[in-house]
Tab-separated table of C-alpha atoms in Angstrom:
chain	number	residue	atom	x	y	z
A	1	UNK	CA	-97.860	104.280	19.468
A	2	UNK	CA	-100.597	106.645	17.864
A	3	UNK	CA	-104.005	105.181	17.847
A	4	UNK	CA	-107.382	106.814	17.618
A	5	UNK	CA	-110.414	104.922	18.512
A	6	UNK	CA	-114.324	105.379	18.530
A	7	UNK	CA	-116.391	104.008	21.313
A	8	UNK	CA	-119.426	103.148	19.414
A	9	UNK	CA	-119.930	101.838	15.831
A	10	UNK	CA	-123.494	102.880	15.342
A	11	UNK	CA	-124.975	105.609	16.856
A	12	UNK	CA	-128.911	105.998	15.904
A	13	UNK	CA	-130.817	109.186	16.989
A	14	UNK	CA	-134.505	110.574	16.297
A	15	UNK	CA	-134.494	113.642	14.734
A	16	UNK	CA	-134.400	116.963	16.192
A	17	UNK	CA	-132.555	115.178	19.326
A	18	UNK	CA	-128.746	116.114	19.982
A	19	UNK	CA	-125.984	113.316	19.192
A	20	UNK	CA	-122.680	112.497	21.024
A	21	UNK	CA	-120.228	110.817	19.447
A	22	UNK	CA	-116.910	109.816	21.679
A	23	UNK	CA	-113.457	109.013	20.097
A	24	UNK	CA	-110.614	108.245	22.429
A	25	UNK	CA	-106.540	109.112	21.532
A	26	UNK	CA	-103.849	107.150	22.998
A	27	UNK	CA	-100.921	109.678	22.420
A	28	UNK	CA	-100.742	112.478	24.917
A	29	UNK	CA	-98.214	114.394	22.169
A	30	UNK	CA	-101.323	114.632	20.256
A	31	UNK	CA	-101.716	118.571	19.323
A	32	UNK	CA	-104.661	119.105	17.006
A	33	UNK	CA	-107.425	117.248	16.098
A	34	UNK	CA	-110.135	117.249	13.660
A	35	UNK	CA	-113.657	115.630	13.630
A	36	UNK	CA	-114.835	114.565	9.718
A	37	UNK	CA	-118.174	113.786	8.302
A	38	UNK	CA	-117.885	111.162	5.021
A	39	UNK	CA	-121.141	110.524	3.561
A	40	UNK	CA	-121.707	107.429	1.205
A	41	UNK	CA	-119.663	107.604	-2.038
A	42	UNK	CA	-117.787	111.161	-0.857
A	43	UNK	CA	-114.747	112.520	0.524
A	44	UNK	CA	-114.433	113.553	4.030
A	45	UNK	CA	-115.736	116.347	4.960
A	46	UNK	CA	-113.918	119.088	7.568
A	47	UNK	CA	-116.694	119.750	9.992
A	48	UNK	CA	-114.329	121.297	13.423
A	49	UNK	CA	-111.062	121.250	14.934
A	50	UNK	CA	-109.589	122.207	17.856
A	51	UNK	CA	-105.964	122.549	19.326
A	52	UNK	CA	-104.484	120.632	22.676
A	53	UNK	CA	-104.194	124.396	24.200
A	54	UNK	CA	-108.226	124.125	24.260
A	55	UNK	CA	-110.920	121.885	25.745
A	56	UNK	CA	-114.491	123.513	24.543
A	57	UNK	CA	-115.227	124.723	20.837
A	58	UNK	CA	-117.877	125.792	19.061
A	59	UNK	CA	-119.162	125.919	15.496
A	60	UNK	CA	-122.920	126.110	13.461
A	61	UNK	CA	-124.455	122.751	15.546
A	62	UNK	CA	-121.369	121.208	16.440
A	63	UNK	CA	-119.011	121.348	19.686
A	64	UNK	CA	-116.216	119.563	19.974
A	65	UNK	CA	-114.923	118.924	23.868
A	66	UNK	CA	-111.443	117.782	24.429
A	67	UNK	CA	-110.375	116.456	27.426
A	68	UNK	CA	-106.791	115.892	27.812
A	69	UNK	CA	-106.836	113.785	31.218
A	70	UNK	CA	-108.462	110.558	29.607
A	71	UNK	CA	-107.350	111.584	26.125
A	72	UNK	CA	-111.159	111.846	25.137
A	73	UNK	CA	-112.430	113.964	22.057
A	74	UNK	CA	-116.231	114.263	21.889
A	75	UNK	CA	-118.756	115.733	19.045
A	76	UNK	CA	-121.956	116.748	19.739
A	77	UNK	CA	-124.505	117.415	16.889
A	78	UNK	CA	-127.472	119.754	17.999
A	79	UNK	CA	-131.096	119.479	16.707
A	80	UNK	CA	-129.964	116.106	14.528
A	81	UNK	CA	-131.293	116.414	11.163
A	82	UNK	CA	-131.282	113.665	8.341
A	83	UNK	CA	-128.417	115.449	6.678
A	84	UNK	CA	-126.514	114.307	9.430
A	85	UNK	CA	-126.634	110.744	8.729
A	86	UNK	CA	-123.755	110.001	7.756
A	87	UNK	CA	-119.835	108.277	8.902
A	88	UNK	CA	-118.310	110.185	11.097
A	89	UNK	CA	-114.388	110.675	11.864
A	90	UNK	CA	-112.091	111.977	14.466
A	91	UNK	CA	-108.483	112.294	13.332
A	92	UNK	CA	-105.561	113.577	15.299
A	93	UNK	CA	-102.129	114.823	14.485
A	94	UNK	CA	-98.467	114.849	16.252
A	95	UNK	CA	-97.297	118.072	14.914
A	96	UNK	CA	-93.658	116.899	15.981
A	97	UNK	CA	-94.137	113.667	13.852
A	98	UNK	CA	-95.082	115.891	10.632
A	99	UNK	CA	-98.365	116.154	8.978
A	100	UNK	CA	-100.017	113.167	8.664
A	101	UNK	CA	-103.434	112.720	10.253
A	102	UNK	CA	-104.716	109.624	12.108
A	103	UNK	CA	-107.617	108.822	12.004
A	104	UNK	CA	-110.066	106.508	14.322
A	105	UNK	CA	-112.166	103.366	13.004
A	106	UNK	CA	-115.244	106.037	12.301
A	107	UNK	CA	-119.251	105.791	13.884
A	108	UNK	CA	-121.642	105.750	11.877
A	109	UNK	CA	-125.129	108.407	12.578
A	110	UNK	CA	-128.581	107.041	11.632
A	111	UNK	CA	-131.166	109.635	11.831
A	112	UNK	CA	-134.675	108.290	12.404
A	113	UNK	CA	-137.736	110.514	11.203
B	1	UNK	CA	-117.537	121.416	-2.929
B	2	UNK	CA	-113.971	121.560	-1.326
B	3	UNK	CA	-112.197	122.416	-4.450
B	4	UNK	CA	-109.706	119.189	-4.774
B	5	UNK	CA	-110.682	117.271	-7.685
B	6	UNK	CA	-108.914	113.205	-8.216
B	7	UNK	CA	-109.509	111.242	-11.527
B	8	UNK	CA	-110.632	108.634	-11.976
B	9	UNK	CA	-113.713	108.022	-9.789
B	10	UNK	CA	-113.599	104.316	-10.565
B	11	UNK	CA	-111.463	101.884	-12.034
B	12	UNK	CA	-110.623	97.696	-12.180
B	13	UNK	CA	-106.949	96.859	-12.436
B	14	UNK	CA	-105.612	92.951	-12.340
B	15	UNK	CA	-103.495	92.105	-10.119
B	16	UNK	CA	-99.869	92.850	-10.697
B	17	UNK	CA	-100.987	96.000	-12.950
B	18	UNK	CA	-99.650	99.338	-12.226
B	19	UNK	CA	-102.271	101.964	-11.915
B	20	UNK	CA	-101.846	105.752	-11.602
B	21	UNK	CA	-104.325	108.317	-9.455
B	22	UNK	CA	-104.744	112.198	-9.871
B	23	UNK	CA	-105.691	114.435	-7.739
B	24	UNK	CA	-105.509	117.956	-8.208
B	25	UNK	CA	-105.835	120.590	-5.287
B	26	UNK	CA	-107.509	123.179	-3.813
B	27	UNK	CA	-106.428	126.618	-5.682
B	28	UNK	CA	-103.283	127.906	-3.910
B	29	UNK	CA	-102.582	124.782	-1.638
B	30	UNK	CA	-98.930	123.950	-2.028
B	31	UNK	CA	-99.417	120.866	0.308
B	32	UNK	CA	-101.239	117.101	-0.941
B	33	UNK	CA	-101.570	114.125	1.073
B	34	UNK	CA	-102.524	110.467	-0.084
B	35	UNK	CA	-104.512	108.434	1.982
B	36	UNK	CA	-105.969	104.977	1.433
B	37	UNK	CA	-109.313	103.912	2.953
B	38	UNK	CA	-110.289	100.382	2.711
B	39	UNK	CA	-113.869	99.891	3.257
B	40	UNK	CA	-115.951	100.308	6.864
B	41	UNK	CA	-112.455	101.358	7.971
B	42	UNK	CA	-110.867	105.398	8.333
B	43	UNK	CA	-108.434	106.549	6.306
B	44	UNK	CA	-104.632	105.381	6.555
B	45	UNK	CA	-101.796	107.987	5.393
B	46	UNK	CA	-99.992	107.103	2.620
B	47	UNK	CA	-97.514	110.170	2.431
B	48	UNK	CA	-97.252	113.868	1.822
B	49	UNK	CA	-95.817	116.148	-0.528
B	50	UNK	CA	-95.016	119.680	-0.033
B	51	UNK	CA	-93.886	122.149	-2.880
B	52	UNK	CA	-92.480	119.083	-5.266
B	53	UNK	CA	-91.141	117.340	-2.399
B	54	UNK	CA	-92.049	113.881	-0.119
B	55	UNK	CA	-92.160	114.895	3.146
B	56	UNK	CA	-93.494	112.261	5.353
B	57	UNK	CA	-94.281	108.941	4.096
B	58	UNK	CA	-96.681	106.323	6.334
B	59	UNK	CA	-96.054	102.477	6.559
B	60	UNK	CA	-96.673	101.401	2.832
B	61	UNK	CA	-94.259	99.890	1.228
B	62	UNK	CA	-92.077	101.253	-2.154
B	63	UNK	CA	-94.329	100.205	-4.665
B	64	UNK	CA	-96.466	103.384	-3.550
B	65	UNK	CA	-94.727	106.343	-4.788
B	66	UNK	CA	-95.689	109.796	-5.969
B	67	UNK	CA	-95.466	112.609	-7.911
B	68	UNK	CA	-95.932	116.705	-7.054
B	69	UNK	CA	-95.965	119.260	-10.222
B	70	UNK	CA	-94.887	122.850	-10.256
B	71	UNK	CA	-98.666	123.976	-10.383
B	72	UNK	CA	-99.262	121.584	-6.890
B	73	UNK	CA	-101.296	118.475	-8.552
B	74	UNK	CA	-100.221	115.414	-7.647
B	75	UNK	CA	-99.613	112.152	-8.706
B	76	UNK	CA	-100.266	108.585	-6.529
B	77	UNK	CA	-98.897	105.257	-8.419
B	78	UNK	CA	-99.097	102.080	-7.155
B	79	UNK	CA	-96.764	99.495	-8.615
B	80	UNK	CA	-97.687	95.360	-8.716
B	81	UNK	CA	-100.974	95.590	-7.516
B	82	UNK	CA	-101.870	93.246	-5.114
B	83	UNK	CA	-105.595	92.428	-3.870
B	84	UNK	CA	-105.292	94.231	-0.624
B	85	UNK	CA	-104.910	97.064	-2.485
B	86	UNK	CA	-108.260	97.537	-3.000
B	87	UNK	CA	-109.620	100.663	-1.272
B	88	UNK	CA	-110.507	104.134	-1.882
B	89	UNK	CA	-107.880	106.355	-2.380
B	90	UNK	CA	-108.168	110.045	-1.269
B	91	UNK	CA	-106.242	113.203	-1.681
B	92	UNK	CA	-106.221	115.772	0.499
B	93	UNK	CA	-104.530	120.221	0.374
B	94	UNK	CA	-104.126	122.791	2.726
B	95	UNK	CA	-101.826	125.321	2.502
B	96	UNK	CA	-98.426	125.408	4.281
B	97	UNK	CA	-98.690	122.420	5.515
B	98	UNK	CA	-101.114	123.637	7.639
B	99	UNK	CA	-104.156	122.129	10.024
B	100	UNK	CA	-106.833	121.762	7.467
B	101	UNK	CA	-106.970	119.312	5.552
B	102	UNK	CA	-109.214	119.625	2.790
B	103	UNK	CA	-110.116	116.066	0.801
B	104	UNK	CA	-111.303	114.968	-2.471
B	105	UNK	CA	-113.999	112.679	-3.251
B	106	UNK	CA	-111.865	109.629	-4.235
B	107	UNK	CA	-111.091	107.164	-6.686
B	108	UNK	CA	-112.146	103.567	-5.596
B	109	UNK	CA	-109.754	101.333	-6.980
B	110	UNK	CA	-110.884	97.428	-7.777
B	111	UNK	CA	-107.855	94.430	-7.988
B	112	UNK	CA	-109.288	91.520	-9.715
């Protein structure tokens, strides 16, 4: 079945270093996924995405790698600032099995001054 | 500020109540989604509706049902409200269908 899964729970990080945050997939008909960002009391928040067809992208701070042989989906943050403390989400969909997203447990990013 | 707006923020229903969530979307997104996030876990999908019409559903049972309107809000009830129920629910649009998913802040829902 579809499952999407977070190594860690916690992740804490000193400012101004880079954070990784892992997320494993068990379906290989997985197509697209997305990493989110949910700060306390909000929504999630679309941060990057990437398709199967890809393994490396690339936005303002963030790369996402995907690598399709474990089924492993990683998020790096660059220069980790305390906006960055927050929840944060990977979420795959099945395009086959229609829209809906699912998403992993979550890790949550402390950012020590 | 993603553009999809759900009312209300808060709200305390007793159990076996019937409560009703709105959510309207981004400007021009024909597509909503319901999802239901109980707390320190991710978000679970509830279903989808496209232009008026359910078109995937996730594993909750029939007392969660929904509504779509010709300008692309959207309507989540929840029928005999049980304690489990208890969660944050969140909407989310994109257009189409498409990859991007776009989410609202929530409304946290309380069963006393």
């Amino acid at each position: 079945g579809e499952s999407v899964g977070l190594h860690l729970p916690t992740l804490s990080v000193q400012e101004g270093d880079n954070s990784i945050i892992n997320c494993a997939y068990s379906n290989s008909a997985s197509d697209y996924f997305i990493w989110y960002k949910q700060e306390s009391g909000k929504g999630p928040q679309f941060i990057i995405d990437i398709r199967s067809n890809m393994d490396k992208r690339q936005g303002q701070r963030v790369t996402v790698l995907l690598n399709k042989t474990v089924k492993h989906l990683s998020l790096q943050i660059a220069a980790t600032q305390p906006g960055d403390s927050a929840v944060y989400f990977c979420a795959e969909r099945v395009t086959a099995a229609g829209n809906k997203l699912t998403f992993g447990g979550g890790t949550r990013v402390l950012v020590k001054p | 500020e993603t553009g999809v707006t759900q009312s209300p923020t808060h709200l305390i229903k007793t159990r076996g109540q019937q409560v009703t969530l709105r959510c309207s979307s981004q400007s021009g997104h024909n597509t909503v989604s319901w999802y239901q996030q109980a707390l320190g876990q991710g978000p679970q999908f509830i279903f989808q509706y496209y232009r008026e019409e359910e078109n995937g559903r996730g594993n909750f049972p029939p007392r969660f049902s929904g509504l779509q309107f010709p300008n692309y809000s959207s309507e989540l009830n929840v029928n005999a409200l049980e304690l489990d129920d208890s969660a944050l629910y969140l909407c989310a649009s994109s257009l189409n269908g498409g990859q991007v998913y776009y989410f609202g802040e929530g409304s946290w829902l309380t069963v006393v």
